[in-house]
XYZ file of C-alpha atoms in Angstrom:
268
model
C 76.166 140.759 -41.876
C 76.675 142.670 -45.126
C 77.350 146.477 -44.686
C 74.621 147.346 -47.093
C 71.985 145.394 -44.925
C 73.191 147.137 -41.781
C 72.711 150.462 -43.561
C 69.147 149.592 -44.304
C 68.600 148.520 -40.631
C 69.720 151.907 -39.656
C 67.142 153.487 -42.029
C 64.475 151.288 -40.378
C 65.604 152.203 -36.906
C 65.563 155.978 -37.943
C 61.774 155.617 -38.747
C 60.913 153.793 -35.557
C 63.050 155.467 -32.997
C 61.436 156.935 -29.908
C 58.020 156.161 -31.394
C 55.041 154.325 -30.043
C 54.315 151.731 -32.653
C 51.560 149.470 -33.697
C 52.418 146.670 -36.099
C 49.965 145.016 -38.394
C 51.452 141.580 -37.501
C 50.772 138.343 -39.235
C 53.541 136.286 -37.523
C 55.468 135.712 -40.772
C 59.104 136.519 -41.311
C 58.487 140.181 -42.524
C 56.164 141.255 -39.664
C 58.298 139.473 -37.182
C 61.522 141.033 -38.263
C 60.076 144.562 -38.228
C 58.767 143.899 -34.796
C 62.147 142.800 -33.452
C 63.753 145.882 -35.193
C 61.007 148.095 -33.527
C 61.662 146.605 -30.202
C 65.362 147.908 -30.483
C 64.449 151.587 -30.515
C 60.757 152.250 -30.005
C 59.101 153.534 -26.872
C 56.303 150.903 -27.085
C 55.542 148.195 -29.583
C 52.168 146.498 -30.007
C 51.742 143.809 -32.533
C 48.103 143.347 -33.693
C 46.958 140.284 -35.492
C 43.742 140.116 -37.369
C 41.696 137.045 -36.949
C 39.401 136.658 -39.881
C 37.982 133.918 -42.158
C 41.296 134.246 -44.224
C 43.562 133.136 -41.446
C 44.109 129.598 -40.489
C 44.194 128.256 -36.891
C 47.714 127.345 -37.386
C 48.801 130.838 -38.343
C 47.278 132.331 -35.514
C 49.116 130.060 -33.115
C 52.295 130.695 -35.039
C 51.849 134.469 -34.539
C 51.321 134.067 -30.869
C 54.364 131.944 -30.491
C 56.566 134.260 -32.450
C 55.397 137.322 -30.563
C 56.345 135.671 -27.312
C 59.684 134.656 -28.767
C 60.337 138.430 -29.676
C 58.990 139.646 -26.481
C 56.508 142.039 -27.633
C 52.813 142.852 -26.643
C 50.384 141.020 -28.777
C 46.754 141.625 -29.350
C 44.161 139.860 -31.499
C 41.214 141.540 -33.019
C 38.424 139.848 -34.858
C 37.419 141.177 -38.377
C 34.574 139.941 -40.508
C 36.065 140.571 -44.010
C 33.201 138.747 -45.656
C 30.936 141.604 -44.484
C 32.527 143.730 -47.222
C 30.489 143.122 -50.451
C 33.189 144.371 -52.791
C 35.788 141.905 -51.241
C 33.328 139.007 -51.674
C 32.648 139.801 -55.297
C 36.432 139.192 -55.756
C 37.588 141.605 -58.313
C 41.271 141.791 -59.160
C 41.673 144.631 -56.618
C 40.054 142.491 -53.943
C 43.042 142.991 -51.597
C 42.306 146.620 -51.402
C 38.840 146.172 -49.963
C 40.243 143.520 -47.487
C 43.028 145.980 -46.456
C 40.616 148.783 -45.931
C 38.447 146.572 -43.693
C 41.308 145.413 -41.701
C 43.260 148.685 -41.401
C 40.141 150.543 -40.140
C 39.905 148.258 -37.295
C 43.760 148.512 -36.536
C 43.584 152.156 -36.700
C 40.864 152.116 -34.136
C 43.155 150.106 -31.829
C 46.056 152.609 -32.336
C 43.696 155.413 -31.285
C 42.547 153.589 -28.190
C 46.153 152.762 -27.229
C 47.542 156.194 -28.174
C 50.002 154.809 -30.608
C 51.337 157.346 -33.099
C 52.777 155.222 -35.824
C 51.174 152.274 -37.639
C 53.412 149.995 -39.836
C 53.344 146.812 -41.583
C 55.841 144.184 -43.038
C 55.585 145.071 -46.586
C 59.026 144.601 -48.307
C 60.854 145.997 -51.334
C 60.024 142.846 -53.375
C 56.268 143.114 -52.616
C 56.184 146.562 -54.313
C 57.157 144.885 -57.736
C 54.033 142.528 -57.698
C 50.390 143.097 -58.171
C 49.612 144.600 -54.755
C 46.297 146.611 -54.769
C 46.303 146.372 -51.023
C 49.321 148.799 -50.880
C 47.011 151.462 -52.145
C 44.993 151.165 -48.937
C 48.194 151.533 -46.877
C 48.978 154.791 -48.557
C 45.440 156.132 -48.135
C 45.449 155.522 -44.542
C 48.982 156.524 -43.846
C 50.359 153.164 -42.763
C 54.114 152.948 -43.318
C 56.181 150.064 -44.452
C 59.651 150.660 -43.041
C 61.160 147.526 -44.671
C 60.115 148.664 -48.011
C 61.232 152.258 -47.393
C 64.662 151.023 -46.496
C 64.761 148.947 -49.620
C 64.995 145.544 -47.775
C 64.187 142.559 -49.927
C 62.869 139.226 -48.862
C 66.238 137.391 -48.845
C 67.822 140.288 -46.681
C 64.960 140.073 -44.341
C 65.390 136.306 -43.824
C 69.072 137.010 -43.274
C 68.377 139.555 -40.595
C 65.691 137.269 -38.895
C 68.267 134.387 -38.859
C 71.059 136.617 -37.491
C 68.638 137.635 -34.688
C 67.817 134.001 -33.957
C 64.089 134.127 -34.979
C 62.752 130.713 -35.725
C 60.545 132.167 -38.355
C 63.511 133.158 -40.568
C 63.027 130.190 -42.921
C 59.175 129.834 -42.783
C 57.711 129.815 -46.239
C 55.707 132.865 -47.386
C 51.977 132.576 -46.785
C 49.175 134.393 -48.645
C 45.562 134.675 -47.519
C 43.248 131.864 -48.342
C 41.151 134.123 -50.627
C 44.089 134.122 -53.046
C 43.255 130.540 -53.968
C 39.957 131.653 -55.508
C 40.091 132.995 -59.216
C 39.048 136.737 -59.575
C 35.375 136.986 -60.355
C 34.376 133.873 -58.305
C 32.639 134.661 -55.014
C 34.638 134.404 -51.860
C 32.663 132.407 -49.254
C 33.304 131.037 -45.818
C 32.523 127.539 -47.161
C 35.126 127.725 -49.901
C 37.782 129.181 -47.490
C 37.356 126.213 -44.981
C 37.460 123.659 -47.891
C 40.809 125.089 -49.076
C 42.174 125.184 -45.582
C 41.309 121.590 -44.995
C 42.577 120.403 -48.410
C 45.949 122.097 -47.892
C 46.443 120.755 -44.409
C 45.840 117.196 -45.492
C 48.214 117.570 -48.546
C 50.905 118.882 -46.251
C 50.305 115.957 -43.842
C 50.063 113.221 -46.486
C 52.950 114.365 -48.737
C 55.147 115.895 -45.945
C 55.512 119.159 -48.010
C 55.826 122.744 -46.615
C 54.461 124.839 -49.585
C 51.000 123.918 -50.849
C 48.337 125.946 -52.692
C 44.872 124.452 -53.637
C 43.439 126.698 -56.303
C 39.641 126.470 -56.227
C 38.004 126.457 -59.731
C 34.457 125.586 -58.787
C 34.354 121.766 -58.915
C 38.080 121.571 -59.908
C 40.960 121.615 -57.447
C 44.393 122.576 -58.800
C 47.210 121.670 -56.465
C 50.467 123.579 -56.470
C 53.501 122.119 -54.708
C 56.738 123.907 -53.918
C 59.040 123.195 -56.926
C 61.826 121.721 -54.769
C 59.154 119.314 -53.050
C 57.327 118.169 -56.310
C 58.950 114.701 -56.055
C 57.303 114.068 -52.593
C 53.773 113.806 -54.213
C 54.788 111.326 -56.940
C 53.520 108.260 -55.130
C 50.479 106.370 -56.273
C 49.385 105.782 -52.792
C 49.682 109.454 -51.818
C 47.943 110.660 -54.957
C 45.153 108.242 -54.314
C 44.740 109.361 -50.703
C 44.827 113.037 -51.546
C 42.317 112.684 -54.553
C 39.825 110.701 -52.379
C 39.949 113.320 -49.666
C 39.604 116.356 -51.998
C 36.505 114.683 -53.718
C 35.068 114.071 -50.195
C 35.182 117.905 -49.841
C 33.167 118.307 -52.982
C 35.712 118.540 -55.856
C 34.828 116.424 -58.908
C 38.214 116.894 -60.398
C 41.599 116.976 -58.814
C 44.741 118.110 -60.827
C 48.299 118.819 -60.130
C 50.057 121.792 -61.767
C 53.265 120.539 -63.239
C 54.907 123.909 -63.080
C 54.628 123.856 -59.328
C 53.889 126.702 -56.876
C 54.624 130.265 -58.019
C 53.536 133.448 -56.263
C 50.570 135.205 -57.759
C 49.637 132.477 -60.093
C 46.174 133.640 -60.374
C 47.551 137.125 -61.464
C 48.918 135.492 -64.647
C 45.424 136.087 -66.316
C 45.459 139.954 -65.683
């Protein structure tokens, strides 16, 4: 492994050494890697996953499986993010209100378990994007060791691969609410429809990266750019269109630019 990455790992270890740590844990490559690094040097590591309307059943299972693979304590807490009216209104800083709701529950667990350091898997690349949720982290003194050490996504994947974590090549996932344009109300019904739509597209087209953007009665499908050719089949398009219309969409479209992170932020 490159010496520059090893130096960054040392910085992460310095932050975590001899600490009792709670990790806000999604089970993705970032939170899994920081969990693995914490296990090296921390006195105790507890990974806490939030089960809310924004997380799919598949993601919850993946988080459980990866926590077992790493060999860390794992706890699930239920959080009703739709109880936060500001979040439901879906302003451009929606993520801030979600993070506040979630982190307050996580901080309560840290207090119960006498854990002194609360961290998450934010990386250096994340800080360059539109991330209002990061403000909540700062306000509540939640640290992001990967970002503090300057570790970028590609470096984190390299670390995860080196450590033998199966999650190292898993595509990045954003919460289901990120499929709903700002200013459009976030509801449990919309989130369930989006989850069902994406699951069917993944199954029918055999693709890994899918986003279904929900514009009222119009569904805009984004596919990973290197997988676009998999959906160019009359039969697959017909099956997907019929299914999405059965969910309540009147119009089903395909974004010819493919998936790109933060597509809905392009209007800001």
